[in-house]
Short mmCIF file of C-alpha atoms in Angstrom, two decimals:
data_model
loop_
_atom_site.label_atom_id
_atom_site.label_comp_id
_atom_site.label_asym_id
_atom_site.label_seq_id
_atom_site.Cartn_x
_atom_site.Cartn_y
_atom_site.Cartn_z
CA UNK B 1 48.61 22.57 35.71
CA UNK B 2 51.77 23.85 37.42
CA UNK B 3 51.83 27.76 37.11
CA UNK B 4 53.82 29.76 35.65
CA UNK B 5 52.79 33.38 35.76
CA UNK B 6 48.57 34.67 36.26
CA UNK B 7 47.55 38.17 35.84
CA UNK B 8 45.87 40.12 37.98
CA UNK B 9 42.50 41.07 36.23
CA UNK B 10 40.05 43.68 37.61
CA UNK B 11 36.82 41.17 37.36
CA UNK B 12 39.09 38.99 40.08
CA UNK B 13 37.46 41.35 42.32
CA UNK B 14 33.72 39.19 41.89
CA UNK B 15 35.35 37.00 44.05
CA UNK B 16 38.01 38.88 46.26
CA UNK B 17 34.58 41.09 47.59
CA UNK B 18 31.37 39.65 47.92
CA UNK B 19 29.61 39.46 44.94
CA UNK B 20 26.70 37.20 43.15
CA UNK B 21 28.59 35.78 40.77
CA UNK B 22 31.75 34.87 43.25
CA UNK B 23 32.35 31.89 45.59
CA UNK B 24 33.69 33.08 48.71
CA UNK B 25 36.92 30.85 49.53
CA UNK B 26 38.30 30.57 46.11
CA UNK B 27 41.74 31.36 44.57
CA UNK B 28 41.46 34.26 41.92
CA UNK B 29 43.14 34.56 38.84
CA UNK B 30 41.92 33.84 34.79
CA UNK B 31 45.09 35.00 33.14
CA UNK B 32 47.32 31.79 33.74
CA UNK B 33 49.85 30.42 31.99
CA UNK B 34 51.90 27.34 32.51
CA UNK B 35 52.16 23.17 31.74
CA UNK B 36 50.31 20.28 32.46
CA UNK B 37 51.44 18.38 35.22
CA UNK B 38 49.11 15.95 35.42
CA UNK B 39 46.11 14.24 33.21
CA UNK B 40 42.68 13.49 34.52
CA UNK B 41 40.97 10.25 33.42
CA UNK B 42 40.03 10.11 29.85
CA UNK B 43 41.84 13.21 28.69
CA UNK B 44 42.29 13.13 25.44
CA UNK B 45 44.53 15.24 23.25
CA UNK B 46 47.14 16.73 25.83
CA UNK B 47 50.17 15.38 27.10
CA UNK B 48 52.02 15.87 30.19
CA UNK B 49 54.76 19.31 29.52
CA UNK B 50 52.28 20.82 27.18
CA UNK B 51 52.08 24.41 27.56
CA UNK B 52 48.74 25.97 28.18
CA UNK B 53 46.55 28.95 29.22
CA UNK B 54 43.69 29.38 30.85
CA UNK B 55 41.09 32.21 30.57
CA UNK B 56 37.96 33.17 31.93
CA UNK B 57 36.02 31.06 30.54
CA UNK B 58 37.08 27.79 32.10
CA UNK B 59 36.00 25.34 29.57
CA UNK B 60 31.96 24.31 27.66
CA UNK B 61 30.22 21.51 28.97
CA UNK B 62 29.42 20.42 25.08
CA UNK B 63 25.93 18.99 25.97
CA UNK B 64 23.95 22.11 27.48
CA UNK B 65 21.50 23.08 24.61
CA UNK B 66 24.01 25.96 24.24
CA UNK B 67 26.55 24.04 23.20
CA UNK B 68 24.96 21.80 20.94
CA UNK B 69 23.78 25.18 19.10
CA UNK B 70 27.70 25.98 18.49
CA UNK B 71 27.57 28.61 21.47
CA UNK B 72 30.44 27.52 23.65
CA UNK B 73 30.36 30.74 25.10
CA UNK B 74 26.89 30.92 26.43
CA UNK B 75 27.32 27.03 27.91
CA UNK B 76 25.57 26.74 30.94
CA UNK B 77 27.66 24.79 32.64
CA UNK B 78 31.16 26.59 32.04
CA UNK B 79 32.80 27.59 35.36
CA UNK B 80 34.29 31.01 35.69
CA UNK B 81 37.98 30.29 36.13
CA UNK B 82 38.67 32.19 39.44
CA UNK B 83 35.09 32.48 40.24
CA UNK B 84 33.48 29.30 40.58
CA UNK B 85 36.50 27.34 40.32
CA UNK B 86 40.16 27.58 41.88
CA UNK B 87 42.21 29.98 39.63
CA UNK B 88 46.30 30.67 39.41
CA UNK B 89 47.17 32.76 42.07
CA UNK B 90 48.89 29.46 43.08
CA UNK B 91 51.69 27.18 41.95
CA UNK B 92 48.99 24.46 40.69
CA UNK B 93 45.44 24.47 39.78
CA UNK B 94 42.76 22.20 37.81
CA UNK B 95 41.41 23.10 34.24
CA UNK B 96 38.87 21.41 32.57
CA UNK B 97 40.41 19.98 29.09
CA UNK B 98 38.06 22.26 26.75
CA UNK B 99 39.40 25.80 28.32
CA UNK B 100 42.85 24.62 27.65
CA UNK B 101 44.41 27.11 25.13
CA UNK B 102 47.46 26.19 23.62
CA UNK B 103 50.95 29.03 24.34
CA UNK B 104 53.46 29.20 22.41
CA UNK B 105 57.06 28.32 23.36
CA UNK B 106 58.24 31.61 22.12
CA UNK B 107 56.25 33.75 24.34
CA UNK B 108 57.07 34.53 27.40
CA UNK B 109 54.48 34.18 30.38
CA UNK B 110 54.35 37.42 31.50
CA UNK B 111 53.65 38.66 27.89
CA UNK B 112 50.90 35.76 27.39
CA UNK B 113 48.91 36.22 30.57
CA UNK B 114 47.24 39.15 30.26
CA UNK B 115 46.65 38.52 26.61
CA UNK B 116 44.35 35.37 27.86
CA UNK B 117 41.83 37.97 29.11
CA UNK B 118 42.49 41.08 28.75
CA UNK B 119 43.68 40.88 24.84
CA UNK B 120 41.74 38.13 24.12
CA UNK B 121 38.38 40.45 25.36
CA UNK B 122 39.65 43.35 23.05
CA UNK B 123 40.59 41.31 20.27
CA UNK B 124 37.45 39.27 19.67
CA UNK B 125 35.40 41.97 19.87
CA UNK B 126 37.45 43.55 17.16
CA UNK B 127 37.57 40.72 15.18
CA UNK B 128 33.78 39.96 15.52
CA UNK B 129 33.19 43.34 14.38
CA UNK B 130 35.45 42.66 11.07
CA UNK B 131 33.77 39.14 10.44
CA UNK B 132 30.04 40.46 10.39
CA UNK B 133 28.20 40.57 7.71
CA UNK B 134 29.05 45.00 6.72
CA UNK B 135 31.25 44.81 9.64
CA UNK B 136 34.82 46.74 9.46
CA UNK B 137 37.10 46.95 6.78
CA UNK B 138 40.75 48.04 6.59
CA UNK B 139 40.85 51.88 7.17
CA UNK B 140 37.69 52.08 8.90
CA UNK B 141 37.55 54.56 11.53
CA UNK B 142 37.48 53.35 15.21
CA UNK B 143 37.68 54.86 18.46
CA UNK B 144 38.54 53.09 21.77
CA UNK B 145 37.42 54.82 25.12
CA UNK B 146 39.88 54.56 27.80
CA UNK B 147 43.62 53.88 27.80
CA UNK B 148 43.98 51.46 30.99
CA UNK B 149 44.57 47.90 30.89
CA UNK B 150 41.93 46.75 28.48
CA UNK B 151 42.73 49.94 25.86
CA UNK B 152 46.37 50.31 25.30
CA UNK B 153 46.35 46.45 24.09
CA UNK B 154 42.99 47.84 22.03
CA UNK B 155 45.02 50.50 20.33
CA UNK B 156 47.37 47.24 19.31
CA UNK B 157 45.18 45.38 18.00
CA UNK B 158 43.00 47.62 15.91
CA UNK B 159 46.07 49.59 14.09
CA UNK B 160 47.21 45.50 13.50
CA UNK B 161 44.09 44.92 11.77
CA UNK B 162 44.58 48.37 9.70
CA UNK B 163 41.92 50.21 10.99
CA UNK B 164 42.28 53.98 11.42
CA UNK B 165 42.45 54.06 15.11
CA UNK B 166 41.21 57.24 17.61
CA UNK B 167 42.11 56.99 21.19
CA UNK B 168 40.12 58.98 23.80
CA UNK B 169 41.21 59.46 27.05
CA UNK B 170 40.68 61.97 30.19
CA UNK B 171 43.85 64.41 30.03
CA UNK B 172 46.53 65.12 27.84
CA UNK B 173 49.05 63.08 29.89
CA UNK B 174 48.03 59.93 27.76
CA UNK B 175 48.54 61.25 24.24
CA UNK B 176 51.98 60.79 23.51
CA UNK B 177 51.19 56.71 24.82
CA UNK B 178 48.23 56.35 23.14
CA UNK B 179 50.33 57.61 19.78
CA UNK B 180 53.28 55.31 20.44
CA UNK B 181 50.63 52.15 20.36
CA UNK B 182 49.55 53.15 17.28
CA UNK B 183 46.66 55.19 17.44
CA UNK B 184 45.90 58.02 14.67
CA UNK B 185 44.41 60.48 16.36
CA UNK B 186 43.91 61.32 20.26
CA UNK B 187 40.72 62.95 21.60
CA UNK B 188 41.33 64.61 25.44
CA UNK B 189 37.81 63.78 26.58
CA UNK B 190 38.40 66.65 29.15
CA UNK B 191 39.35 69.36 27.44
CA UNK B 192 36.84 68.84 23.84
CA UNK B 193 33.78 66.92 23.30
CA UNK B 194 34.87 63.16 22.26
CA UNK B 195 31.78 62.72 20.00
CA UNK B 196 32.26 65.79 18.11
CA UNK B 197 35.76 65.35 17.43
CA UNK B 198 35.10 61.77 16.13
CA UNK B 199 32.27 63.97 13.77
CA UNK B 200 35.03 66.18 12.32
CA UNK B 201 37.12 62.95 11.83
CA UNK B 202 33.60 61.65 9.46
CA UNK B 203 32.61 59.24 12.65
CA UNK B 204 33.19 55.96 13.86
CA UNK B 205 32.09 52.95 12.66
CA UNK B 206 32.72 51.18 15.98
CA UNK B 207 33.49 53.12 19.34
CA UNK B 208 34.78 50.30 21.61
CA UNK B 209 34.18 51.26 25.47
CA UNK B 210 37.33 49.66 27.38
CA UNK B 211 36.94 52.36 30.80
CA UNK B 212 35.75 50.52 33.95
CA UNK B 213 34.04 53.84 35.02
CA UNK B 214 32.88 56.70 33.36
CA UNK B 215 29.47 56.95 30.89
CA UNK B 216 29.90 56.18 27.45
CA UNK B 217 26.46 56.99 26.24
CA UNK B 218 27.48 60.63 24.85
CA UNK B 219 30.12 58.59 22.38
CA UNK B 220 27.32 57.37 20.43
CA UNK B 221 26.63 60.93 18.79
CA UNK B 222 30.14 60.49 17.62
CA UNK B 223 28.96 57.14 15.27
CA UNK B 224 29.00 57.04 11.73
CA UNK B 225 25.99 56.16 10.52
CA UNK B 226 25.22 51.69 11.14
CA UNK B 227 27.63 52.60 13.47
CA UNK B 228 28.29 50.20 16.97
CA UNK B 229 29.03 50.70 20.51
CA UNK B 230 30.52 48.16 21.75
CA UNK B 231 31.60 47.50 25.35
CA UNK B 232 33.63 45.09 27.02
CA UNK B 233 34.62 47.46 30.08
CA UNK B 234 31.91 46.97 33.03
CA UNK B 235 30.48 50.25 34.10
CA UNK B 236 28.29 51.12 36.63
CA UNK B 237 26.43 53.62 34.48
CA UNK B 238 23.68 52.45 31.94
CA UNK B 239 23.83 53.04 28.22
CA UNK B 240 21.10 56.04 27.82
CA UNK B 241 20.18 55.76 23.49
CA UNK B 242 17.25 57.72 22.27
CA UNK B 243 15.69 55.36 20.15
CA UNK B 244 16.09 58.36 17.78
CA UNK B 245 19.24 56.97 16.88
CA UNK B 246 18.44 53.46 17.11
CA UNK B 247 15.71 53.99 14.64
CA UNK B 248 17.00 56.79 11.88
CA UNK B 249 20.80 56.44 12.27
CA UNK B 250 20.72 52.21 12.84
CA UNK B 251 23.28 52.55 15.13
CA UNK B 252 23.78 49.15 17.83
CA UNK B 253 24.86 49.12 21.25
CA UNK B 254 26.46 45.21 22.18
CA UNK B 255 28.60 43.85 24.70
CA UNK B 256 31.36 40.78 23.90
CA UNK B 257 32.48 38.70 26.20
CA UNK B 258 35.85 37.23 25.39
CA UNK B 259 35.29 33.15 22.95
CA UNK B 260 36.58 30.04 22.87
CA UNK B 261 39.46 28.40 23.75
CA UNK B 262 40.28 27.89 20.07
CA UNK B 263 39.66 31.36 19.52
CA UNK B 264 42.40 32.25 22.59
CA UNK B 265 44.65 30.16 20.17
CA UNK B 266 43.99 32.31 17.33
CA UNK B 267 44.11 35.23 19.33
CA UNK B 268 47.67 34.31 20.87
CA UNK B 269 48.92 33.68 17.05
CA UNK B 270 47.71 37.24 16.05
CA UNK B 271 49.48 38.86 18.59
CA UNK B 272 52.64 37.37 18.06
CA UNK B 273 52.63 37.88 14.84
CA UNK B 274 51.74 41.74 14.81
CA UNK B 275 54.31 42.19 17.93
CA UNK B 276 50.84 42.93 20.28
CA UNK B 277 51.88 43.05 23.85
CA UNK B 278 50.88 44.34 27.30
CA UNK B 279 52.68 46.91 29.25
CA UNK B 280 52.85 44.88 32.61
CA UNK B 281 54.19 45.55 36.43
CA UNK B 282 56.07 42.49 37.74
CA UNK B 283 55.08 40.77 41.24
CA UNK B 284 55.56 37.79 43.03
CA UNK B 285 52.83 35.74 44.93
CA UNK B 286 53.96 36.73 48.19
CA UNK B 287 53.27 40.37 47.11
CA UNK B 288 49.64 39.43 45.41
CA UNK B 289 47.39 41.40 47.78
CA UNK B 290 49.24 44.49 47.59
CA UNK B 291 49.52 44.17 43.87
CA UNK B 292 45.52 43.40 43.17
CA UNK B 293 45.15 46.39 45.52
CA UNK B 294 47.41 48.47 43.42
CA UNK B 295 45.62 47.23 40.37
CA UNK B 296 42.20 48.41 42.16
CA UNK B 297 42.93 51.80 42.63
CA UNK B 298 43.72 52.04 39.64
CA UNK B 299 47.84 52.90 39.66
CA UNK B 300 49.06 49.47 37.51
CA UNK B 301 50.77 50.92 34.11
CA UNK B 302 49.08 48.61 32.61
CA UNK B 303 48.72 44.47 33.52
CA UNK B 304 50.12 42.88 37.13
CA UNK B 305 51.71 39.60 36.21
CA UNK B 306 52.26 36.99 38.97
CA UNK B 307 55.37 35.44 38.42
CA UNK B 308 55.48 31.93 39.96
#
């Protein structure tokens, strides 16, 4: 696959700094977009030009017992694009046929990329939340925590799908952003109590924690009743629940990890068609490492996009 663009993702760090999950030596990057260059033997389905992505999930096995249960996700033999395989900081890399997701020719790169990852983790954990049996319904209230990379493309999607959208964020230097996006309401977790102010607002039926830091267990007194936390942002703080509330309010804590390749697709379609898209800083290989680091300490406003 010859390159066109990769984003610069925060879980690139499991293999920039030493980690379990990381292979030391390998090229990050999980948010890359370009076209095939070449075929391996016995590809079917692709042809040489074809535009593609690839995501985190490099691409099921379709034999592991996970896979023959329908759960491409949990395969046991997916790589980790980036992680245990090469990934797109580069002008070419390998992708295994099944993680291929197809981009359309209208998009630009630098919008798709981060929307392989960071969208696609957002979206599907929206969208998972909508297909469940009692799961959302237009004009449901949700909150998301955190307006960083992962949350101002969550404020996107959920006013897309026509829920009633609260955005909570530390300071009131975010509001007026978090409002442009789409989001009804903003909470200023520093100067009132989030989960109270999603009580006055009759509380959420889904509080999606996007924030890389911070503890999101005192969010959960701000759930509706069968009300879910949901996180897709990795924090080193555990979930504290009294099983109190697990019990006599039936409220669920979960995590979602991004989906399919076909999912990607559907993801990608959704997005264009609701005019989704990242706020992204541009950079150019050469100026990778000081762009990761800038993404690191936090300063990117909102995805760094590799252009190749």
């Amino acid at each position: 696959m010859r390159v066109e663009a990769c984003g610069i993702c925060h879980s690139d760090s499991i293999v920039v700094h030493p980690h379990d999950e990381g292979e030391t030596g390998r090229v990050p990057g999980h948010e890359a977009v370009g076209r095939i260059d070449a075929l391996g033997e016995g590809v079917t389905g692709w042809s040489v030009g074809d535009r593609v992505g690839v995501g985190f999930l490099g691409g099921h096995c379709g034999v592991c017992a996970a896979c023959r249960l329908g759960d491409f996700v949990g395969c046991t033999d997916q790589p980790y694009t980036g992680v245990h395989v090469d990934g797109g900081y580069a002008e070419y890399m390998y992708a295994r046929q099944t993680g291929l997701v197809a981009v359309p020719e209208e998009m630009s790169a630098t919008r798709v990329a981060p929307l392989l990852c960071a969208g696609f983790t957002v979206y599907n954990a929206l969208v998972d939340n909508v297909r469940q049996p009692g799961g959302l319904v237009a004009g449901d209230l949700v909150a998301v925590q955190g307006i960083g990379g992962l949350g101002h493309l969550a404020v996107q999607y959920a006013r897309a799908l026509a829920l009633r959208v609260v955005a909570i964020a530390r300071g009131a230097d975010k509001e007026e952003l978090a409002l442009r996006l789409g989001a009804h309401h903003y909470v200023d977790s520093k100067a009132s109590d989030a989960a109270e102010e999603l009580t006055k607002l009759g509380g959420a039926r889904m509080v999606l924690g996007t924030a890389a830091g911070g503890d999101v267990s005192p969010l959960l007194a701000g759930l509706a009743r069968r009300g879910r936390l949901v996180l897709v942002g990795v924090s080193p703080e555990p979930v504290r629940v009294a099983p109190r509330q697990l019990i006599f309010e039936a409220v669920q804590v979960s995590g979602s990890l991004t989906g399919t390749a076909t999912e990607n697709e559907q993801n990608l379609a959704f997005a264009q068609a609701h005019d989704v898209a990242p706020m992204v800083e541009h950079t150019s290989l050469t100026d990778a490492p000081a762009a990761y680091d800038r993404m690191l300490r936090g300063e990117a406003r909102f995805r760094m996009v590799i252009g190749i």
